[in-house]
C-alpha cells in the first residue's frame, strides 16, 4: 500500500517494537503506533487499533516474538506462555490469531535452546506476515478474473490493506483490476457500529483511485434489489470445513439478499482463515463487544477534535455481536490464494495453512 507517496504495511516488527498503522486515528490522521510489550500489543488488538483477521494474526505473532526477545532466561518458558495466553484471549472469532500464534509457538518448540527460540520466533512471525502478503496478492489475481469494466461491487466492513499485512482480501481483486485499467464502482456498507466501511474502506479506495460511495447498512438490500450491484465480495474472520463463513455483523443478511436477487456473493480469504477443526459455522465463537459501541458513535467535530457522541437515550441498553455466520449455501464462491472454488466442502481440506 502507498499512502501519500510513502510505502506502508499495516503492521511490522522493529528491533524493540511492534509497529502498526493506528486504525483509531484513521481516516483523519495517519499515525504509527509503537508497542514495546506483549501486553501493549494485546491491548491494541482488543481495542481494535489493529483489526481484520490476518492483521490481528500478524500483530499477535509479532507480539509473541517480542515477548520471546525480552523474556528472561531463568523464566523464559513461563513468560512466553503468559504472552501466548494473553494474546489468545484478545478476540475470539478471527482464526488467523490462533493460527499465527500456533506457528510462532511451534517454531520455538522446535528450537534447541533459548537463543535459537528467540530467532525462530521472529522468523516465524515474519514468515506469517510475508505469507499473508503473498496470499493476498494471489487472491487479488484470482478475484480480478471476476471483474469487468464498469462493474459495481458491494463490500462490507473492511477487508482491504488495513485488515491484512498488505493488499487485502475482498478489496485485492479490485486493486489488481483497477491497476490494469478497469473502471470500477464500489458501494461501501458503512458497517455499524464501528463503521469500518465508512472510515477505512472508503479511505483505502480513495487512495487507490477507485470510485466509491458509502451507503447506510440498511440501504444494501435496496441496491441489491434494484439492479445496482453486479457482484458482492467480502472477507472472512473464520471459514468452517463446510464453507460457512463468520464475518463482520451484517454479512449474513447481505448474502441472503444477494442470493434472493441472483447476485453473485464471493468470500475472499487466505488459508490462515480456514479452521480445519471447525465442522460448521455453528461452532464458530462469536465475539460480543461492549454495548457502548452501539450506544455512541465516534467522529470528528467541526473544530477537528475527535469525540464520541451518544445517540441513544440515557439508560438504553444494546446488544453488540461483532460477527455473524453466513451459511455456505448463500456463497457463490470462495476466493483463495489457490484459486476460486464454487464447491464448499472440497475447499477446506485442500487449503492447508
Ligand atoms: O471487527 P473487525 O474489524 O476486526 O472485523 C473485520 C472483518 O470482519 C473483516 O471483514 C474480516 O476480518 C475479513 S478481512 C480479513
Coordinates of C-alpha atoms and ligand atoms in Angstrom, one line a residue:
X1 CA 0.0 0.0 0.0
X2 CA 1.1 3.5 -0.7
X3 CA -0.2 6.4 1.4
X4 CA 0.7 9.9 0.2
X5 CA 3.7 8.5 -1.7
X6 CA 5.0 6.5 1.3
X7 CA 5.0 2.7 1.2
X8 CA 3.5 1.1 4.3
X9 CA 2.4 -2.2 5.7
X10 CA -0.4 -2.4 8.2
X11 CA 1.9 -4.0 10.8
X12 CA 5.6 -4.7 11.1
X13 CA 8.3 -5.6 13.6
X14 CA 11.2 -3.3 14.5
X15 CA 14.0 -4.5 16.8
X16 CA 12.2 -3.4 20.0
X17 CA 8.7 -2.8 19.0
X18 CA 5.6 -4.0 17.1
X19 CA 4.6 -1.1 14.8
X20 CA 1.2 -0.6 13.2
X21 CA -0.9 2.0 11.5
X22 CA -3.2 3.2 14.3
X23 CA -6.8 2.4 13.0
X24 CA -8.3 4.6 15.7
X25 CA -6.6 7.6 14.1
X26 CA -7.8 6.7 10.6
X27 CA -9.2 8.2 8.3
X28 CA -8.4 11.5 9.8
X29 CA -4.7 11.0 10.5
X30 CA -2.0 8.5 9.6
X31 CA -0.2 7.7 12.8
X32 CA 2.2 4.9 13.6
X33 CA 1.7 3.2 17.0
X34 CA 4.9 1.6 18.5
X35 CA 4.2 -1.2 21.1
X36 CA 7.0 -2.3 23.3
X37 CA 5.4 -5.1 25.3
X38 CA 3.1 -8.0 24.5
X39 CA 0.6 -6.5 26.9
X40 CA 0.5 -3.3 24.9
X41 CA 0.1 -5.5 21.7
X42 CA -2.8 -7.4 23.3
X43 CA -4.5 -4.1 24.3
X44 CA -4.1 -2.7 20.7
X45 CA -5.8 -5.8 19.3
X46 CA -8.6 -5.8 22.0
X47 CA -9.4 -2.2 21.5
X48 CA -9.1 -2.5 17.7
X49 CA -6.3 -0.1 17.0
X50 CA -5.5 -3.0 14.7
X51 CA -8.3 -5.2 13.3
X52 CA -9.2 -7.5 10.5
X53 CA -8.4 -11.2 10.9
X54 CA -4.9 -11.6 9.2
X55 CA -3.7 -8.2 10.6
X56 CA -4.7 -9.4 14.1
X57 CA -2.8 -12.6 13.4
X58 CA 0.4 -10.9 12.2
X59 CA 0.2 -8.4 15.1
X60 CA -0.2 -11.2 17.7
X61 CA 2.7 -13.2 16.0
X62 CA 5.0 -10.2 16.3
X63 CA 3.8 -9.6 19.9
X64 CA 4.8 -13.2 20.8
X65 CA 8.1 -12.7 19.1
X66 CA 8.6 -9.5 21.0
X67 CA 7.9 -11.3 24.3
X68 CA 10.4 -14.0 23.4
X69 CA 13.1 -11.4 22.8
X70 CA 12.7 -9.8 26.2
X71 CA 11.8 -12.9 28.3
X72 CA 14.4 -13.5 31.0
X73 CA 16.5 -16.7 30.5
X74 CA 15.5 -18.0 34.0
X75 CA 11.8 -17.6 33.3
X76 CA 11.7 -17.9 29.6
X77 CA 9.0 -20.6 29.1
X78 CA 6.6 -19.1 31.7
X79 CA 6.9 -15.6 30.2
X80 CA 6.3 -16.8 26.7
X81 CA 3.4 -18.9 27.8
X82 CA 1.8 -15.9 29.6
X83 CA 2.3 -13.8 26.5
X84 CA 0.7 -16.5 24.3
X85 CA -2.3 -16.8 26.6
X86 CA -2.7 -13.0 26.9
X87 CA -2.7 -12.6 23.1
X88 CA -5.1 -15.6 22.5
X89 CA -7.6 -14.0 24.9
X90 CA -7.9 -10.7 22.9
X91 CA -10.5 -11.6 20.2
X92 CA -12.3 -15.0 19.9
X93 CA -13.5 -15.1 16.3
X94 CA -10.6 -14.4 14.0
X95 CA -9.0 -17.7 13.2
X96 CA -5.8 -16.1 12.0
X97 CA -5.0 -15.1 15.6
X98 CA -4.8 -18.7 16.7
X99 CA -3.1 -19.9 13.5
X100 CA -0.4 -17.2 13.7
X101 CA 0.3 -17.9 17.4
X102 CA 0.5 -21.6 16.8
X103 CA 3.0 -21.0 14.1
X104 CA 5.3 -19.0 16.3
X105 CA 4.8 -21.4 19.2
X106 CA 5.7 -24.4 17.1
X107 CA 8.8 -22.7 15.7
X108 CA 10.0 -22.0 19.3
X109 CA 9.3 -25.6 20.4
X110 CA 11.4 -26.9 17.6
X111 CA 14.4 -24.8 18.7
X112 CA 17.3 -26.3 20.7
X113 CA 17.9 -23.5 23.1
X114 CA 16.6 -20.2 24.2
X115 CA 18.6 -18.1 21.9
X116 CA 17.6 -20.3 18.9
X117 CA 13.9 -20.0 20.1
X118 CA 14.2 -16.2 20.1
X119 CA 15.5 -16.2 16.5
X120 CA 12.8 -18.8 15.4
X121 CA 10.0 -16.7 16.9
X122 CA 11.0 -13.7 14.9
X123 CA 11.5 -15.7 11.7
X124 CA 8.1 -17.4 12.1
X125 CA 6.2 -14.2 12.7
X126 CA 7.9 -12.5 9.8
X127 CA 7.0 -15.5 7.6
X128 CA 3.4 -15.3 8.6
X129 CA 3.3 -11.7 7.5
X130 CA 5.1 -12.5 4.2
X131 CA 2.8 -15.4 3.5
X132 CA -0.2 -13.1 4.1
X133 CA 1.1 -10.6 1.6
X134 CA 1.7 -13.3 -1.0
X135 CA -1.7 -14.9 -0.4
X136 CA -3.5 -11.6 -0.7
X137 CA -1.7 -10.7 -3.9
X138 CA -2.7 -14.1 -5.3
X139 CA -6.3 -13.6 -4.1
X140 CA -6.2 -10.3 -6.0
X141 CA -5.1 -12.0 -9.2
X142 CA -7.7 -14.8 -9.0
X143 CA -10.5 -12.5 -7.9
X144 CA -9.8 -9.9 -10.6
X145 CA -10.9 -12.5 -13.2
X146 CA -14.5 -12.0 -11.8
X147 CA -14.4 -8.3 -12.6
X148 CA -15.4 -6.5 -15.8
X149 CA -15.0 -2.8 -16.8
X150 CA -17.9 -0.7 -15.4
X151 CA -19.0 -3.1 -12.7
X152 CA -20.4 -2.1 -9.4
X153 CA -19.2 -4.2 -6.4
X154 CA -20.7 -4.1 -3.0
X155 CA -18.5 -4.8 0.0
X156 CA -19.0 -5.0 3.8
X157 CA -16.7 -3.9 6.6
X158 CA -13.0 -3.5 5.7
X159 CA -11.2 -6.4 4.0
X160 CA -8.5 -4.3 2.4
X161 CA -4.9 -3.4 3.2
X162 CA -5.7 -2.5 6.7
X163 CA -7.2 -5.8 7.6
X164 CA -4.2 -7.7 6.3
X165 CA -0.5 -7.0 6.2
X166 CA -1.0 -5.6 2.7
X167 CA -3.3 -5.8 -0.4
X168 CA -6.4 -7.1 1.4
X169 CA -8.7 -10.0 0.6
X170 CA -12.1 -8.7 -0.6
X171 CA -10.5 -5.5 -2.0
X172 CA -7.4 -7.1 -3.5
X173 CA -9.2 -8.1 -6.7
X174 CA -10.4 -4.5 -7.1
X175 CA -6.9 -3.2 -6.6
X176 CA -5.4 -5.6 -9.2
X177 CA -8.2 -4.9 -11.7
X178 CA -8.1 -1.1 -11.3
X179 CA -4.3 -1.1 -11.8
X180 CA -5.0 -2.9 -15.1
X181 CA -7.2 -0.1 -16.1
X182 CA -10.7 -1.4 -15.3
X183 CA -13.1 1.3 -14.2
X184 CA -14.9 0.0 -11.1
X185 CA -17.5 1.5 -8.7
X186 CA -17.8 0.3 -5.1
X187 CA -20.8 0.5 -2.8
X188 CA -19.3 0.5 0.7
X189 CA -21.5 -0.6 3.6
X190 CA -20.8 1.9 6.4
X191 CA -20.7 -1.2 8.8
X192 CA -22.1 0.0 12.1
X193 CA -21.3 0.0 14.9
X194 CA -17.6 0.8 14.3
X195 CA -18.0 2.0 10.7
X196 CA -15.0 0.1 9.3
X197 CA -16.6 0.6 5.8
X198 CA -17.1 4.3 6.1
X199 CA -13.9 5.0 7.9
X200 CA -11.4 2.5 6.5
X201 CA -12.7 1.0 3.2
X202 CA -13.8 4.4 1.8
X203 CA -10.4 5.8 2.7
X204 CA -8.4 2.9 1.1
X205 CA -10.5 3.2 -2.1
X206 CA -9.7 6.9 -2.3
X207 CA -6.0 6.2 -2.1
X208 CA -6.4 3.5 -4.8
X209 CA -8.3 6.0 -7.0
X210 CA -11.4 3.7 -7.2
X211 CA -14.9 5.4 -7.3
X212 CA -16.8 4.6 -4.2
X213 CA -20.0 5.6 -2.4
X214 CA -20.7 4.8 1.2
X215 CA -24.2 3.5 1.9
X216 CA -26.0 3.1 5.2
X217 CA -26.1 -0.6 6.1
X218 CA -29.8 -0.6 5.8
X219 CA -29.6 0.5 2.2
X220 CA -27.8 -2.5 0.9
X221 CA -31.0 -4.5 0.3
X222 CA -32.4 -1.7 -1.8
X223 CA -29.4 -1.6 -4.0
X224 CA -29.2 -5.4 -4.3
X225 CA -32.9 -5.5 -5.2
X226 CA -32.9 -2.7 -7.8
X227 CA -30.1 -4.0 -10.0
X228 CA -27.4 -1.5 -8.8
X229 CA -24.9 -4.2 -7.8
X230 CA -23.2 -6.7 -10.2
X231 CA -21.2 -8.6 -7.6
X232 CA -20.5 -8.8 -3.8
X233 CA -17.1 -9.6 -2.3
X234 CA -16.5 -9.7 1.4
X235 CA -13.7 -11.1 3.6
X236 CA -13.9 -13.7 6.4
X237 CA -12.8 -14.0 10.0
X238 CA -13.2 -17.8 10.0
X239 CA -14.2 -20.3 7.4
X240 CA -15.6 -23.7 8.7
X241 CA -14.9 -27.0 6.9
X242 CA -18.3 -27.0 5.3
X243 CA -17.7 -23.5 3.9
X244 CA -19.8 -21.5 6.4
X245 CA -18.2 -18.1 6.9
X246 CA -18.0 -15.9 10.0
X247 CA -17.5 -12.3 9.0
X248 CA -18.5 -8.8 10.2
X249 CA -22.0 -8.5 11.6
X250 CA -24.4 -7.8 8.7
X251 CA -22.6 -10.0 6.2
X252 CA -25.3 -12.7 6.6
X253 CA -28.2 -10.5 5.6
X254 CA -26.3 -9.1 2.6
X255 CA -25.6 -12.7 1.4
X256 CA -29.2 -13.7 1.8
X257 CA -30.5 -10.7 -0.1
X258 CA -27.8 -11.2 -2.8
X259 CA -28.9 -14.8 -3.2
X260 CA -32.6 -13.8 -3.3
X261 CA -31.8 -11.4 -6.2
X262 CA -29.4 -13.7 -8.1
X263 CA -26.3 -11.6 -7.4
X264 CA -23.0 -13.5 -7.0
X265 CA -21.7 -13.3 -3.5
X266 CA -18.0 -14.2 -3.0
X267 CA -15.9 -14.6 0.1
X268 CA -12.1 -13.9 -0.1
X269 CA -9.8 -15.4 2.5
X270 CA -6.2 -16.8 2.9
X271 CA -5.5 -20.3 4.1
X272 CA -4.8 -19.0 7.6
X273 CA -8.5 -18.1 8.0
X274 CA -9.7 -21.6 7.4
X275 CA -10.4 -23.6 10.6
X276 CA -9.9 -27.3 9.9
X277 CA -11.2 -28.2 13.4
X278 CA -14.5 -26.4 12.9
X279 CA -17.1 -28.5 11.1
X280 CA -19.7 -25.8 10.6
X281 CA -20.4 -22.2 11.3
X282 CA -22.4 -23.2 14.4
X283 CA -19.1 -24.0 16.1
X284 CA -17.5 -20.6 15.5
X285 CA -17.4 -18.4 18.6
X286 CA -19.0 -15.1 18.0
X287 CA -17.4 -12.1 19.9
X288 CA -19.8 -9.8 21.7
X289 CA -18.4 -6.4 22.3
X290 CA -19.2 -3.5 24.6
X291 CA -22.7 -2.0 24.2
X292 CA -21.2 1.5 24.2
X293 CA -20.0 0.8 20.6
X294 CA -23.7 0.8 19.6
X295 CA -25.0 3.5 22.0
X296 CA -22.4 6.1 20.9
X297 CA -20.7 7.0 17.6
X298 CA -17.2 8.4 17.2
X299 CA -16.1 11.0 14.7
X300 CA -14.6 14.4 14.1
X301 CA -16.1 17.6 15.4
X302 CA -16.2 20.8 13.3
X303 CA -13.1 22.1 15.2
X304 CA -11.1 19.0 14.2
X305 CA -11.2 17.2 17.6
X306 CA -12.3 13.6 17.9
X307 CA -15.3 12.8 20.0
X308 CA -17.8 10.1 20.8
X309 CA -21.4 11.3 20.7
X310 CA -24.1 9.4 22.5
X311 CA -27.1 8.6 20.2
X312 CA -29.4 6.7 22.5
X313 CA -31.4 7.8 25.5
X314 CA -29.8 7.6 28.9
X315 CA -30.4 4.2 30.3
X316 CA -30.9 2.5 26.9
X317 CA -29.2 -0.9 26.6
X318 CA -27.8 -2.5 23.4
X319 CA -26.5 -5.8 22.0
X320 CA -23.3 -5.8 20.1
X321 CA -22.4 -9.1 18.3
X322 CA -19.3 -8.3 16.2
X323 CA -19.8 -11.1 13.7
X324 CA -22.4 -13.4 12.1
X325 CA -22.3 -16.6 10.2
X326 CA -23.2 -16.9 6.6
X327 CA -24.2 -20.4 5.6
X328 CA -22.3 -21.9 2.7
X329 CA -25.4 -22.2 0.6
X330 CA -25.5 -18.4 0.1
X331 CA -21.9 -18.2 -1.0
X332 CA -21.2 -18.3 -4.8
X333 CA -17.5 -19.0 -4.4
X334 CA -14.5 -18.8 -2.1
X335 CA -11.6 -16.8 -3.5
X336 CA -8.3 -18.1 -2.1
X337 CA -4.6 -17.9 -3.0
X338 CA -5.1 -21.2 -4.7
X339 CA -8.0 -20.1 -7.0
X340 CA -11.8 -19.7 -6.9
X341 CA -13.8 -22.6 -5.6
X342 CA -17.5 -22.9 -6.0
X343 CA -17.9 -26.1 -4.1
X344 CA -17.6 -25.6 -0.4
X345 CA -16.9 -29.0 1.1
X346 CA -13.9 -29.6 -1.2
X347 CA -12.0 -26.4 -0.4
X348 CA -11.2 -26.6 3.2
X349 CA -9.3 -29.9 3.1
X350 CA -7.2 -28.8 0.2
X351 CA -6.3 -25.4 1.7
X352 CA -3.6 -26.2 4.3
X353 CA -2.0 -23.3 6.1
Ligands
LIG1 O1 -14.1 -6.5 13.9 P1 -13.1 -6.4 12.8 O2 -13.0 -5.0 12.2 O3 -11.7 -7.0 13.1 O4 -13.7 -7.3 11.7 C1 -13.1 -7.4 10.4 C2 -13.9 -8.2 9.5 O5 -15.0 -8.7 9.8 C3 -13.4 -8.3 8.2 O6 -14.4 -8.4 7.2 C4 -12.6 -9.7 8.2 O7 -11.6 -9.7 9.2 C5 -12.2 -10.0 6.9 S1 -10.8 -9.2 6.4 C6 -9.7 -10.4 6.7

